[in-house]
PDB file of C-alpha atoms and ligand atoms in Angstrom:
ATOM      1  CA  UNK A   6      91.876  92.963  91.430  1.00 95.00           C
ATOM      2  CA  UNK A   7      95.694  93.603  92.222  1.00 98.00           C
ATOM      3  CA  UNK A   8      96.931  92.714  95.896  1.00 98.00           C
ATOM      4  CA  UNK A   9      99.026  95.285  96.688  1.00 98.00           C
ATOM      5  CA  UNK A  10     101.471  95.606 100.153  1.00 99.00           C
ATOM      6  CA  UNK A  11     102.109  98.558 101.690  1.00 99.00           C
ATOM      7  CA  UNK A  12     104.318  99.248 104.924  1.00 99.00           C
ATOM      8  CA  UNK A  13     104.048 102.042 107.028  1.00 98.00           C
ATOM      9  CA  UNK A  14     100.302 101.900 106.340  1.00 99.00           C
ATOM     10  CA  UNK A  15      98.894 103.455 109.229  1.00 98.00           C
ATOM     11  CA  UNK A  16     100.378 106.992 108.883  1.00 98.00           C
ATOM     12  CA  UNK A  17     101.688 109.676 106.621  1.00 98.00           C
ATOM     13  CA  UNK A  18     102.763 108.819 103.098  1.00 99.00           C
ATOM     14  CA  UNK A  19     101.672 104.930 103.557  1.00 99.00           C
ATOM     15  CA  UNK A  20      98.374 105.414 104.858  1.00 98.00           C
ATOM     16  CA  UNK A  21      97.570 108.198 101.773  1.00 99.00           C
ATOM     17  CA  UNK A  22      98.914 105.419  99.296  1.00 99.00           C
ATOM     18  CA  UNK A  23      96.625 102.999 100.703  1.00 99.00           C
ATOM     19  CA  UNK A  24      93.653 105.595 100.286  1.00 98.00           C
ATOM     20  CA  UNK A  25      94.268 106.104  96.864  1.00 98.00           C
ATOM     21  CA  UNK A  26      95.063 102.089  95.936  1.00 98.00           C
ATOM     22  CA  UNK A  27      91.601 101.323  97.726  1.00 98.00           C
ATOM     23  CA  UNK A  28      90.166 103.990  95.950  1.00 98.00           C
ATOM     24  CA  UNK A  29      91.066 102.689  92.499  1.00 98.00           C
ATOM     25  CA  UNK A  30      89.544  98.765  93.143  1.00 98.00           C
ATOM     26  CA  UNK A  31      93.272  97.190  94.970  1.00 98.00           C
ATOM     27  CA  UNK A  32      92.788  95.076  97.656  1.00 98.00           C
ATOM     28  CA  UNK A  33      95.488  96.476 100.052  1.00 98.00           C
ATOM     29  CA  UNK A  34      97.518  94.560 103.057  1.00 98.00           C
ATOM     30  CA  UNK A  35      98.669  97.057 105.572  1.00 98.00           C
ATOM     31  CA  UNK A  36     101.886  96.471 107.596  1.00 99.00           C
ATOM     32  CA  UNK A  37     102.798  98.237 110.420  1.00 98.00           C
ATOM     33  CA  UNK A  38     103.530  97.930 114.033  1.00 98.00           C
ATOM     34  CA  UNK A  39     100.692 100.567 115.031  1.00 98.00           C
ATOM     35  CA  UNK A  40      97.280  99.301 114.019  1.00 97.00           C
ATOM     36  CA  UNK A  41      97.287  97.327 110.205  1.00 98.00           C
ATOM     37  CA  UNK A  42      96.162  94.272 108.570  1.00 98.00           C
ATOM     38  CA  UNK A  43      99.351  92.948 110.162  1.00 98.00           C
ATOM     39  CA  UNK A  44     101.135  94.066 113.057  1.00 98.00           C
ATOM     40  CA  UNK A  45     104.972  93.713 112.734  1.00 98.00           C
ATOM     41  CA  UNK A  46     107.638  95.421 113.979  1.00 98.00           C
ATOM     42  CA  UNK A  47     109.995  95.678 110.876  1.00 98.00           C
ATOM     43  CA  UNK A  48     113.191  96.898 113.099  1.00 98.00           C
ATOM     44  CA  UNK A  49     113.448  93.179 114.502  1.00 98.00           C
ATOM     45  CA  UNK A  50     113.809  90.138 112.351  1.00 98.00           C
ATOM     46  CA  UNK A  51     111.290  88.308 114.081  1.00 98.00           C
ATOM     47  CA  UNK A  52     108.846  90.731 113.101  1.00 98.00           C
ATOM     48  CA  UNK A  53     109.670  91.006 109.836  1.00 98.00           C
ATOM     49  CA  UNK A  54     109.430  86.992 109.664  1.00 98.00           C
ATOM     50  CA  UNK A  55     105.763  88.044 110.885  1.00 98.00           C
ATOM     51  CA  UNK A  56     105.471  90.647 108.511  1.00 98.00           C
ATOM     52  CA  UNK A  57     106.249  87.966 105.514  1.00 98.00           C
ATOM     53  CA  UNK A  58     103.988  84.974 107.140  1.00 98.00           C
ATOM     54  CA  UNK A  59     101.179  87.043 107.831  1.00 98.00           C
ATOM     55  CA  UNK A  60     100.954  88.724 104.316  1.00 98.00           C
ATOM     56  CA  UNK A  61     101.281  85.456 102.363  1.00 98.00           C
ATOM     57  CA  UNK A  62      98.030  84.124 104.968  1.00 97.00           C
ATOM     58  CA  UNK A  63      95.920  87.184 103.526  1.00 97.00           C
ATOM     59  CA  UNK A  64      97.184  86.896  99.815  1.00 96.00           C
ATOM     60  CA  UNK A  65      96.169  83.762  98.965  1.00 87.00           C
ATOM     61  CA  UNK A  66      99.913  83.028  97.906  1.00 93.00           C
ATOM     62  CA  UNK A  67     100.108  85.793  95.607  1.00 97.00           C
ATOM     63  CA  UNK A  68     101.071  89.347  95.559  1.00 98.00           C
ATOM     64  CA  UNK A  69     101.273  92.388  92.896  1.00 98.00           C
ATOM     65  CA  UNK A  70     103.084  94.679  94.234  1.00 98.00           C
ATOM     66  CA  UNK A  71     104.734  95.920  97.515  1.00 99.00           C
ATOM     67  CA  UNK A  72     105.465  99.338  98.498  1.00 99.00           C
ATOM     68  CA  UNK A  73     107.714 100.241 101.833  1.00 99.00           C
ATOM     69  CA  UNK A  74     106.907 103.362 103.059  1.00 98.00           C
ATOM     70  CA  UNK A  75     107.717 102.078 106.672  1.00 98.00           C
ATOM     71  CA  UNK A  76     110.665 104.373 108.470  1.00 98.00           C
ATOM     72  CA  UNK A  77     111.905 106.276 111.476  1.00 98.00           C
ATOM     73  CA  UNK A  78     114.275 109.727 111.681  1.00 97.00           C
ATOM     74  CA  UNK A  79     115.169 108.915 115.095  1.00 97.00           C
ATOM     75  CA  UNK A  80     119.078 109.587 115.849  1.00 97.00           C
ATOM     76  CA  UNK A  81     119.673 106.054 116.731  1.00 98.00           C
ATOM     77  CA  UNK A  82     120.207 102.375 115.687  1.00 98.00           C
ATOM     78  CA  UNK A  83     116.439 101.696 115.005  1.00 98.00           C
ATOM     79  CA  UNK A  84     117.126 104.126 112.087  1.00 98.00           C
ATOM     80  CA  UNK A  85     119.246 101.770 110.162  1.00 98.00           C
ATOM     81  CA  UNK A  86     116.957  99.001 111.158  1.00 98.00           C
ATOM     82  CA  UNK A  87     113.663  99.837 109.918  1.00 98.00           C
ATOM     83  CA  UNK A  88     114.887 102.010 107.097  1.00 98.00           C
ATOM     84  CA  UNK A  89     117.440  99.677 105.620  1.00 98.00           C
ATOM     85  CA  UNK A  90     117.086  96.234 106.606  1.00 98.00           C
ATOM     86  CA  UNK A  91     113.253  96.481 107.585  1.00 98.00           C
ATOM     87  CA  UNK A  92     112.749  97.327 103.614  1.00 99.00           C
ATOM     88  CA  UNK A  93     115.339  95.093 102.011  1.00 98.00           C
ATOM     89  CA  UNK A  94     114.759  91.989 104.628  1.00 98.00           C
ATOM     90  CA  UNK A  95     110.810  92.522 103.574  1.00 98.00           C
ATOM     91  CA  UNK A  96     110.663  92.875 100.318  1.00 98.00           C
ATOM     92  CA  UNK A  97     113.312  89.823  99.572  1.00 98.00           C
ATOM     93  CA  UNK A  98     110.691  88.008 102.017  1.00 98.00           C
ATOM     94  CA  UNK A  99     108.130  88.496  99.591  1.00 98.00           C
ATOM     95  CA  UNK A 100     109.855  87.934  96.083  1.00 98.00           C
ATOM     96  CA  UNK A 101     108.050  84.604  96.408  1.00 97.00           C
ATOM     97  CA  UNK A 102     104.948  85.796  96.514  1.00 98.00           C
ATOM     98  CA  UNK A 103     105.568  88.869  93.880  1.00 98.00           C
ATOM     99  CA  UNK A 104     107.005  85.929  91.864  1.00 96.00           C
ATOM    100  CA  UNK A 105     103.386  84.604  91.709  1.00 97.00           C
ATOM    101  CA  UNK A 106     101.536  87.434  90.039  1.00 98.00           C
ATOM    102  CA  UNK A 107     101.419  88.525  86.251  1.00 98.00           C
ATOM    103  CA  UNK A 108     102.623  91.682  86.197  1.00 98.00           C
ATOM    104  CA  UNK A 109     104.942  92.125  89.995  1.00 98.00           C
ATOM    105  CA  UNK A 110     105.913  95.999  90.861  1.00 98.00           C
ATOM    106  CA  UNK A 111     108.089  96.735  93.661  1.00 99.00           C
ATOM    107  CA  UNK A 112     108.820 100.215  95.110  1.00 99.00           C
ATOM    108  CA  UNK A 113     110.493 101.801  98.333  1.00 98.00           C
ATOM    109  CA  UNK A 114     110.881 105.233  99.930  1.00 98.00           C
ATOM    110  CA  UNK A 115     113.904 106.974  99.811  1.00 98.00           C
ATOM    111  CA  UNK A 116     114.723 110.718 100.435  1.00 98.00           C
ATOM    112  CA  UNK A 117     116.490 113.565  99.738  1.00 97.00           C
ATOM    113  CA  UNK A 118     118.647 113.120 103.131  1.00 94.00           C
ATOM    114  CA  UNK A 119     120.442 110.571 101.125  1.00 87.00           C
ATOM    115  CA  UNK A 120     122.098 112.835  99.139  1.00 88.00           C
ATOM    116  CA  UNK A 121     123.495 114.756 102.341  1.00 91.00           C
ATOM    117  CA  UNK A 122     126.550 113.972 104.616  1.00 91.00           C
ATOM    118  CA  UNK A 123     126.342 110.080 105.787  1.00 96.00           C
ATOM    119  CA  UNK A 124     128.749 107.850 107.898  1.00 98.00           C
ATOM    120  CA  UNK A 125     130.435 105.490 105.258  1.00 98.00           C
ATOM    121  CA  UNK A 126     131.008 102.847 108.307  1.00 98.00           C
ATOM    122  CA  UNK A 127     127.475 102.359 108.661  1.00 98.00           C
ATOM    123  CA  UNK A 128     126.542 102.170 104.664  1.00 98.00           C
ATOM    124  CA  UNK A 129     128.843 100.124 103.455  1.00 98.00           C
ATOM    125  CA  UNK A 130     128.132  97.600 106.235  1.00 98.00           C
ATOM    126  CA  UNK A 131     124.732  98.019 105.255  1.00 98.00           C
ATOM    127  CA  UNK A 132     125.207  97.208 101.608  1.00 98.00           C
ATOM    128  CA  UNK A 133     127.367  94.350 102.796  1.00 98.00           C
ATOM    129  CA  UNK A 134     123.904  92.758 104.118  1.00 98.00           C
ATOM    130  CA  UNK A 135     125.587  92.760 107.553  1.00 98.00           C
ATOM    131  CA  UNK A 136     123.221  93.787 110.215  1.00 98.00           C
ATOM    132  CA  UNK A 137     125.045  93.061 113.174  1.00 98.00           C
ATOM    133  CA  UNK A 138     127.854  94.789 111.861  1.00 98.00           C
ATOM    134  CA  UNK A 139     125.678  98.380 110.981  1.00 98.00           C
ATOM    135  CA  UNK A 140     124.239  98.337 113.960  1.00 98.00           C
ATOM    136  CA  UNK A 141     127.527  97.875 115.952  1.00 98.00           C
ATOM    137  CA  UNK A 142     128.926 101.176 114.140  1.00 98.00           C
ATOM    138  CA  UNK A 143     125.497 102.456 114.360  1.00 98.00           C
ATOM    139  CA  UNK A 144     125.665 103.002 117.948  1.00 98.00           C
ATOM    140  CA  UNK A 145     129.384 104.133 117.775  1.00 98.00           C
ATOM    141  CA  UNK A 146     127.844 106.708 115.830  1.00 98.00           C
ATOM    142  CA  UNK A 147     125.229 108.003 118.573  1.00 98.00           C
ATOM    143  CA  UNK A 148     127.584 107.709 120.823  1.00 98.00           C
ATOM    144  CA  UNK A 149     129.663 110.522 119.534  1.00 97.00           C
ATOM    145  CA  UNK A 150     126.687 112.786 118.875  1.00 97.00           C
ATOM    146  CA  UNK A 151     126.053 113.065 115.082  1.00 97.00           C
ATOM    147  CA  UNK A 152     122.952 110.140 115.245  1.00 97.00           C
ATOM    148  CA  UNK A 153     121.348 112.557 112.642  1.00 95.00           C
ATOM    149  CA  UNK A 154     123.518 111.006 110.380  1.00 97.00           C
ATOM    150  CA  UNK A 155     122.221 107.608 110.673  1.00 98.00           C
ATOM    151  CA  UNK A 156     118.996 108.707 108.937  1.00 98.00           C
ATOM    152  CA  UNK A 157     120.544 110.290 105.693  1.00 97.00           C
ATOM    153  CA  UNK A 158     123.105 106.598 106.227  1.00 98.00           C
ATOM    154  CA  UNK A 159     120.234 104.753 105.668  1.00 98.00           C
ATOM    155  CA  UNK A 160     118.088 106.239 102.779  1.00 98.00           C
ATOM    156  CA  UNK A 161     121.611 106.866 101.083  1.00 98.00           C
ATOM    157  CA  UNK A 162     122.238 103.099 101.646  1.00 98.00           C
ATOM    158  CA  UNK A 163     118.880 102.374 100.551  1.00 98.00           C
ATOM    159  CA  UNK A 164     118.819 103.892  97.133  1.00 98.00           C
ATOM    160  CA  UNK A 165     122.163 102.286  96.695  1.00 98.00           C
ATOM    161  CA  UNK A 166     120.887  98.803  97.518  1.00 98.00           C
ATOM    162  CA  UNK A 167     117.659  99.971  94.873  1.00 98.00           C
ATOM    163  CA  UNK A 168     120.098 100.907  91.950  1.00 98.00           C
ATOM    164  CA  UNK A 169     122.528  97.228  92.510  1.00 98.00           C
ATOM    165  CA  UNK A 170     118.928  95.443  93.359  1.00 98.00           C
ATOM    166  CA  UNK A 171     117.194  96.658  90.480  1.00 98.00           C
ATOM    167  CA  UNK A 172     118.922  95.248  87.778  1.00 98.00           C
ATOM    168  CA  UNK A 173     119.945  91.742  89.026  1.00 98.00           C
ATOM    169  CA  UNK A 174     118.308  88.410  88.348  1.00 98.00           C
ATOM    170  CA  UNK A 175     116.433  88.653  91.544  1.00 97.00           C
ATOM    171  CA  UNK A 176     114.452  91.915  90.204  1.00 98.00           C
ATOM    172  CA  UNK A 177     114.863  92.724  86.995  1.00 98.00           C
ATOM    173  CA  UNK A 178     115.526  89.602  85.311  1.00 98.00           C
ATOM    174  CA  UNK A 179     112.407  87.822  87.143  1.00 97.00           C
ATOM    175  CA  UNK A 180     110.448  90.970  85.585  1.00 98.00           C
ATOM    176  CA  UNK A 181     109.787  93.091  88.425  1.00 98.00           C
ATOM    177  CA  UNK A 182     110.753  96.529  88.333  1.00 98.00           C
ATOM    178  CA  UNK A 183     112.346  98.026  91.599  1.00 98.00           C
ATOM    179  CA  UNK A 184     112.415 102.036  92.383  1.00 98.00           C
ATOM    180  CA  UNK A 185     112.825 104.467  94.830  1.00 98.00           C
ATOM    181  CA  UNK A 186     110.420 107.782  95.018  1.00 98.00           C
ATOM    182  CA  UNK A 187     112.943 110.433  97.163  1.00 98.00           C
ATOM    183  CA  UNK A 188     110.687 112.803  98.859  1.00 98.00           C
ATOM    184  CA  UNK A 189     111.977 116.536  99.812  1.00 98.00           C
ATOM    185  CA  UNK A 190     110.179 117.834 103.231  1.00 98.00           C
ATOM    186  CA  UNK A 191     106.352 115.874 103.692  1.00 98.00           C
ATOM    187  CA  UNK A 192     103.744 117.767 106.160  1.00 98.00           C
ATOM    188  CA  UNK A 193     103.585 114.093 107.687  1.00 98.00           C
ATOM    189  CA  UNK A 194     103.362 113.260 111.936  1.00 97.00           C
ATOM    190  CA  UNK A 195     107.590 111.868 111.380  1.00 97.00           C
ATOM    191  CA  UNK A 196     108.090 115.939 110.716  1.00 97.00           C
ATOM    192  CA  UNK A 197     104.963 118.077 112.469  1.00 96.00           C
ATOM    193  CA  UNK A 198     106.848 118.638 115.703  1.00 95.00           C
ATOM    194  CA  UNK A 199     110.156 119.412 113.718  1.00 94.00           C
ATOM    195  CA  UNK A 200     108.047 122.077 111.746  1.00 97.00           C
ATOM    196  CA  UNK A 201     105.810 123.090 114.914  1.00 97.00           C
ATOM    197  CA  UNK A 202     108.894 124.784 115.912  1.00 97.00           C
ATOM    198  CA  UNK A 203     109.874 128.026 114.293  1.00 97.00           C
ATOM    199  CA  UNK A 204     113.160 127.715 114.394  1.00 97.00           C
ATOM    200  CA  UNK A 205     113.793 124.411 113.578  1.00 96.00           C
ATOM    201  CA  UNK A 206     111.243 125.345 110.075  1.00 97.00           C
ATOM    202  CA  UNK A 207     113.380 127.397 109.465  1.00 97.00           C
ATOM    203  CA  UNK A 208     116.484 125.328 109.587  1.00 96.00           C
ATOM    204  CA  UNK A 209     114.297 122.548 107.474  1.00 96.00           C
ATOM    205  CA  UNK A 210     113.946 125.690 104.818  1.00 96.00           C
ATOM    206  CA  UNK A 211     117.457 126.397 104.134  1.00 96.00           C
ATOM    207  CA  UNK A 212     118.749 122.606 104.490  1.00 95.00           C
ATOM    208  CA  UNK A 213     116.138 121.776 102.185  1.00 97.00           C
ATOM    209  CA  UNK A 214     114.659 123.917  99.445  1.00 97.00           C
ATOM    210  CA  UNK A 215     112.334 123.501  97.838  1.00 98.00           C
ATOM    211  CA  UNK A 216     111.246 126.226  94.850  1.00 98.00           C
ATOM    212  CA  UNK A 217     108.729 124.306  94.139  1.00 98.00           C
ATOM    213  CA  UNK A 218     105.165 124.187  95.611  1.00 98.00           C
ATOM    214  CA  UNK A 219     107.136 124.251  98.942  1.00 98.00           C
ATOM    215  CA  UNK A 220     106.768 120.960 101.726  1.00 98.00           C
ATOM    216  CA  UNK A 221     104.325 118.278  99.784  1.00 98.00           C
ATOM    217  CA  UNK A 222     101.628 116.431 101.104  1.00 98.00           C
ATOM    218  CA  UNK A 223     101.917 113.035 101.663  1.00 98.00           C
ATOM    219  CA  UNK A 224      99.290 112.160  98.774  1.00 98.00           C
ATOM    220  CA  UNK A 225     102.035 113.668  96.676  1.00 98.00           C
ATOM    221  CA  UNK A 226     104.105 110.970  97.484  1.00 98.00           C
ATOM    222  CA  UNK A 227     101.868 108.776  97.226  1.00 99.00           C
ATOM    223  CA  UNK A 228     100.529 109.537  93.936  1.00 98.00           C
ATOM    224  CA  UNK A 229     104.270 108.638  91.974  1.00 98.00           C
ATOM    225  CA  UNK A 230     104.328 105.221  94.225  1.00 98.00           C
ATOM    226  CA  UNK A 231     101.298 104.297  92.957  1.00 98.00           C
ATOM    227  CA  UNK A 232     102.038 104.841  89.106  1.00 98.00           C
ATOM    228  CA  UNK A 233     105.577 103.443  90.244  1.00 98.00           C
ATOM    229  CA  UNK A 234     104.026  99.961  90.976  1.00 98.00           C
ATOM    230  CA  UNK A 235     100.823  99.998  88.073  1.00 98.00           C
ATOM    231  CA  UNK A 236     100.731  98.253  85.254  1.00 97.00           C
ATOM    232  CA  UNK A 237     101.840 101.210  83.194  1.00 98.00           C
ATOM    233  CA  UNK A 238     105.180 101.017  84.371  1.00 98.00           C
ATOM    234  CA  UNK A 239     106.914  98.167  82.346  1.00 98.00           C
ATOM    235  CA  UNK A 240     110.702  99.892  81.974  1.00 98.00           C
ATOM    236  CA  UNK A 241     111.459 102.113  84.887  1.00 98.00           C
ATOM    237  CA  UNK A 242     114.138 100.182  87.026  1.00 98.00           C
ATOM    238  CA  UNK A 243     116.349 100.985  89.195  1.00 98.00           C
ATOM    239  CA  UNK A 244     115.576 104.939  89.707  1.00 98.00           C
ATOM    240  CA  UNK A 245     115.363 107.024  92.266  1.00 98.00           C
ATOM    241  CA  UNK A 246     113.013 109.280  91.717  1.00 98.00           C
ATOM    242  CA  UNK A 247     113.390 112.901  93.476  1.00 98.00           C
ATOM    243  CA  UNK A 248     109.460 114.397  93.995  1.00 98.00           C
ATOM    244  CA  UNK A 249     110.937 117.111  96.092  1.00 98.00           C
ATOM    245  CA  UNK A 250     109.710 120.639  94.744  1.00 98.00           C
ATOM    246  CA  UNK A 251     112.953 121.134  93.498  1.00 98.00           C
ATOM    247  CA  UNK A 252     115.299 120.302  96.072  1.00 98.00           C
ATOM    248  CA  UNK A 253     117.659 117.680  94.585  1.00 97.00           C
ATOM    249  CA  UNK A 254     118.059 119.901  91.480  1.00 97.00           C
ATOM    250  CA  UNK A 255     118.764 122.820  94.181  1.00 97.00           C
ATOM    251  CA  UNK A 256     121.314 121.182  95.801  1.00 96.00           C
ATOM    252  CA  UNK A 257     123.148 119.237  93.205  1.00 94.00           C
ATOM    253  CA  UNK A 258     123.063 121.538  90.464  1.00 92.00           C
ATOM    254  CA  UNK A 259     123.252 120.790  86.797  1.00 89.00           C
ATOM    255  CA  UNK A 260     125.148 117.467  86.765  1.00 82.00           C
ATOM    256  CA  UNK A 261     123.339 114.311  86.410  1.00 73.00           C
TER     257      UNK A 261
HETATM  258  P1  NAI B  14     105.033 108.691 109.456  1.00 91.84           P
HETATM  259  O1  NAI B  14     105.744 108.713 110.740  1.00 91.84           O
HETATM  260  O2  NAI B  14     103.800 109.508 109.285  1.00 91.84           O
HETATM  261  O3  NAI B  14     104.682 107.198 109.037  1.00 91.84           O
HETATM  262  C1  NAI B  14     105.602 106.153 109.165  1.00 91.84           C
HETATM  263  C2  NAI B  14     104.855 104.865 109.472  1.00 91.84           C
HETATM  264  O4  NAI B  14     105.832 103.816 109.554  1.00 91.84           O
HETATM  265  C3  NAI B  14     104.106 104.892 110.808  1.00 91.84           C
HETATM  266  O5  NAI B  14     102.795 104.395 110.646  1.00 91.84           O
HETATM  267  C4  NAI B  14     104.927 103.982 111.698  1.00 91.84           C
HETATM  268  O6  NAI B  14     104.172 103.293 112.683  1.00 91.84           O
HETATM  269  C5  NAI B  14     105.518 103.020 110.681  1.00 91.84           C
HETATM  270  N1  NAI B  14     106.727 102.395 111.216  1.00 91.84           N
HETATM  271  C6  NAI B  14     107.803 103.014 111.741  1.00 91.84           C
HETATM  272  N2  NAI B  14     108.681 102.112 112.196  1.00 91.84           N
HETATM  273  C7  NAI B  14     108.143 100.893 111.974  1.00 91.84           C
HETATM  274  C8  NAI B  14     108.564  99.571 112.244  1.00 91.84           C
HETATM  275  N3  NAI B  14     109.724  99.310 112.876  1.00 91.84           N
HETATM  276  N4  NAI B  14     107.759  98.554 111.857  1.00 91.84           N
HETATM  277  C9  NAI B  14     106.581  98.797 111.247  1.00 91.84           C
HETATM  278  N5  NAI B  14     106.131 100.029 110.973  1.00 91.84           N
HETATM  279  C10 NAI B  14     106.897 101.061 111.335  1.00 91.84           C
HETATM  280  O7  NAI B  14     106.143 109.153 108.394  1.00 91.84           O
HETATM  281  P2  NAI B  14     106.032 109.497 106.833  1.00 91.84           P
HETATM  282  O8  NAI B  14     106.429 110.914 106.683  1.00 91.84           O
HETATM  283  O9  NAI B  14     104.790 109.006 106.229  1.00 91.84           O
HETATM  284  O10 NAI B  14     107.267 108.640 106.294  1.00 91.84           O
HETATM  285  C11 NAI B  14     107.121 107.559 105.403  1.00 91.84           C
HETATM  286  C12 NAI B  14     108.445 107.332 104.727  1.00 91.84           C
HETATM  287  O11 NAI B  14     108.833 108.512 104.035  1.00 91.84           O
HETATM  288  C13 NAI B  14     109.581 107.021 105.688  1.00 91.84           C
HETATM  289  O12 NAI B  14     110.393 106.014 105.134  1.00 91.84           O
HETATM  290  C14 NAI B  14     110.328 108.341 105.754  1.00 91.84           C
HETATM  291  O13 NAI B  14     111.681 108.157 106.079  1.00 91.84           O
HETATM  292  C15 NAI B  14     110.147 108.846 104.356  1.00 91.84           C
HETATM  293  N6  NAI B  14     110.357 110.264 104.198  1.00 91.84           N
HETATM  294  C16 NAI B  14     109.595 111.162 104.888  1.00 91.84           C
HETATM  295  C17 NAI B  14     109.827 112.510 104.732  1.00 91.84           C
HETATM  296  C18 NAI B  14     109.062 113.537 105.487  1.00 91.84           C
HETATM  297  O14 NAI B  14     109.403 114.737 105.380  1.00 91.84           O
HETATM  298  N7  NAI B  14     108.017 113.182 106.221  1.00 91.84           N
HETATM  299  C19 NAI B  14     110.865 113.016 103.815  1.00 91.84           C
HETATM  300  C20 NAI B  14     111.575 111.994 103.127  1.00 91.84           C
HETATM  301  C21 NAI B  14     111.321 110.673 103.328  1.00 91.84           C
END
């Protein structure tokens, strides 16, 4: 059986990936700082050290595959903590591990907000791997009211880091393939009080449309992580991969 690691496991998109990996014969490790296999709070670097020790006690020193679904869309600095550095810190915590198994798969959540307006401060002090620094113009951010920004700063950061990642020694050239699934609007707790609210739906609608099938459920999302990180993917690096009803395609237009 595969070991697989998920984050975020005990809600939304994480928790229906874990469903469907148990379903198939995985053995699963849930991180997340509600209840999971282990408890860590990925925002902090302490708990991410926790995240990484207590994984490699239940894997038996070897692991197939990790999937971050962990994340916040609060309008603060946590955002750029658990989104960006809680997935990067984590997953280059357990390239040992992944380094162990046959066949290692590795796979994060993006979204479409990363295609929309971001503060360039905070991502490029993101990409430069300097926490302190992000977090510092992170709160400058809030500060002067557009902390919505800090959420599309760090899944726009994050599919950059995915695409530089993907192809280096670390990832690619030690055989694991490394992609992002970009979700449009998920019926998921991070969005039901956003969507509770007619007006705001409504707002959600326009900023992101999605021709489509319309908002997804989080099995949706789920179901392309989990072919992201099988076997059967053996030359998909480096993508992020828009499951969105339509919305990227919407937005952008016809350029690639
Ligand atoms: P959710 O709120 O249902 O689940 C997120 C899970 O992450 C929760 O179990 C939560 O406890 C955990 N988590 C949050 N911060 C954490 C931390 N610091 N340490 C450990 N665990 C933590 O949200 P959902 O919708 O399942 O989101 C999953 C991912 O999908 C997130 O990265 C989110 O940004 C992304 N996404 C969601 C969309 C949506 O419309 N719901 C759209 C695009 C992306």
């Amino acid at each position: 059986t595969r070991c697989v690691v998920v984050t975020g496991s005990a809600s939304g998109i994480g928790e229906a990936l874990v469903r469907l990996l148990r379903e198939q014969g995985d053995e699963v490790i849930g991180v997340d700082r509600d209840v999971a296999d282990v408890q860590a709070d990925l925002s902090t670097g302490d708990g991410r050290d926790r995240a990484v020790s207590g994984v490699a006690e239940r894997s038996a020193g070897r692991v197939d595959a990790v999937v971050a679904c962990a994340g916040v869309s609060h309008p603060e600095p946590v955002t750029v903590s658990t989104n960006y550095f809680g997935v990067v810190r984590l997953l280059e915590g357990l390239r040992p591990l992944l380094a162990a198994a046959p066949r290692p798969r590795a796979a994060v959540v993006g979204s479409i907000s990363g295609t929309q307006p971001v503060d360039p401060g905070v991502v490029e002090a993101c990409l430069q791997d300097d926490e302190p620094a992000a977090l510092e113009r992170a709160r400058a951010v809030a500060e002067r009211g557009a902390g919505h920004e800090l959420y599309s700063s760090s899944k726009s950061a994050l599919a950059q880091w995915v695409r530089r990642a993907a192809v280096s020694p670390e990832w690619a050239g030690a055989g694991v393939p490394l992609n992002a699934v970009a979700p449009g609007v998920v019926l998921s707790p991070m969005t039901a009080p956003l969507l509770a609210d007619e007006e705001w739906r409504q707002v959600v609608e326009e900023a992101v449309p999605m021709p489509l099938h319309g908002f997804a459920e989080p099995v949706v999302i789920a179901r392309a992580l989990r072919w992201l990180v099988s076997e059967d993917n053996t030359h998909m690096a480096g993508q992020v991969i828009y499951v969105d009803g339509g919305a990227e395609a919407t937005l952008r237009g016809p350029q690639t």
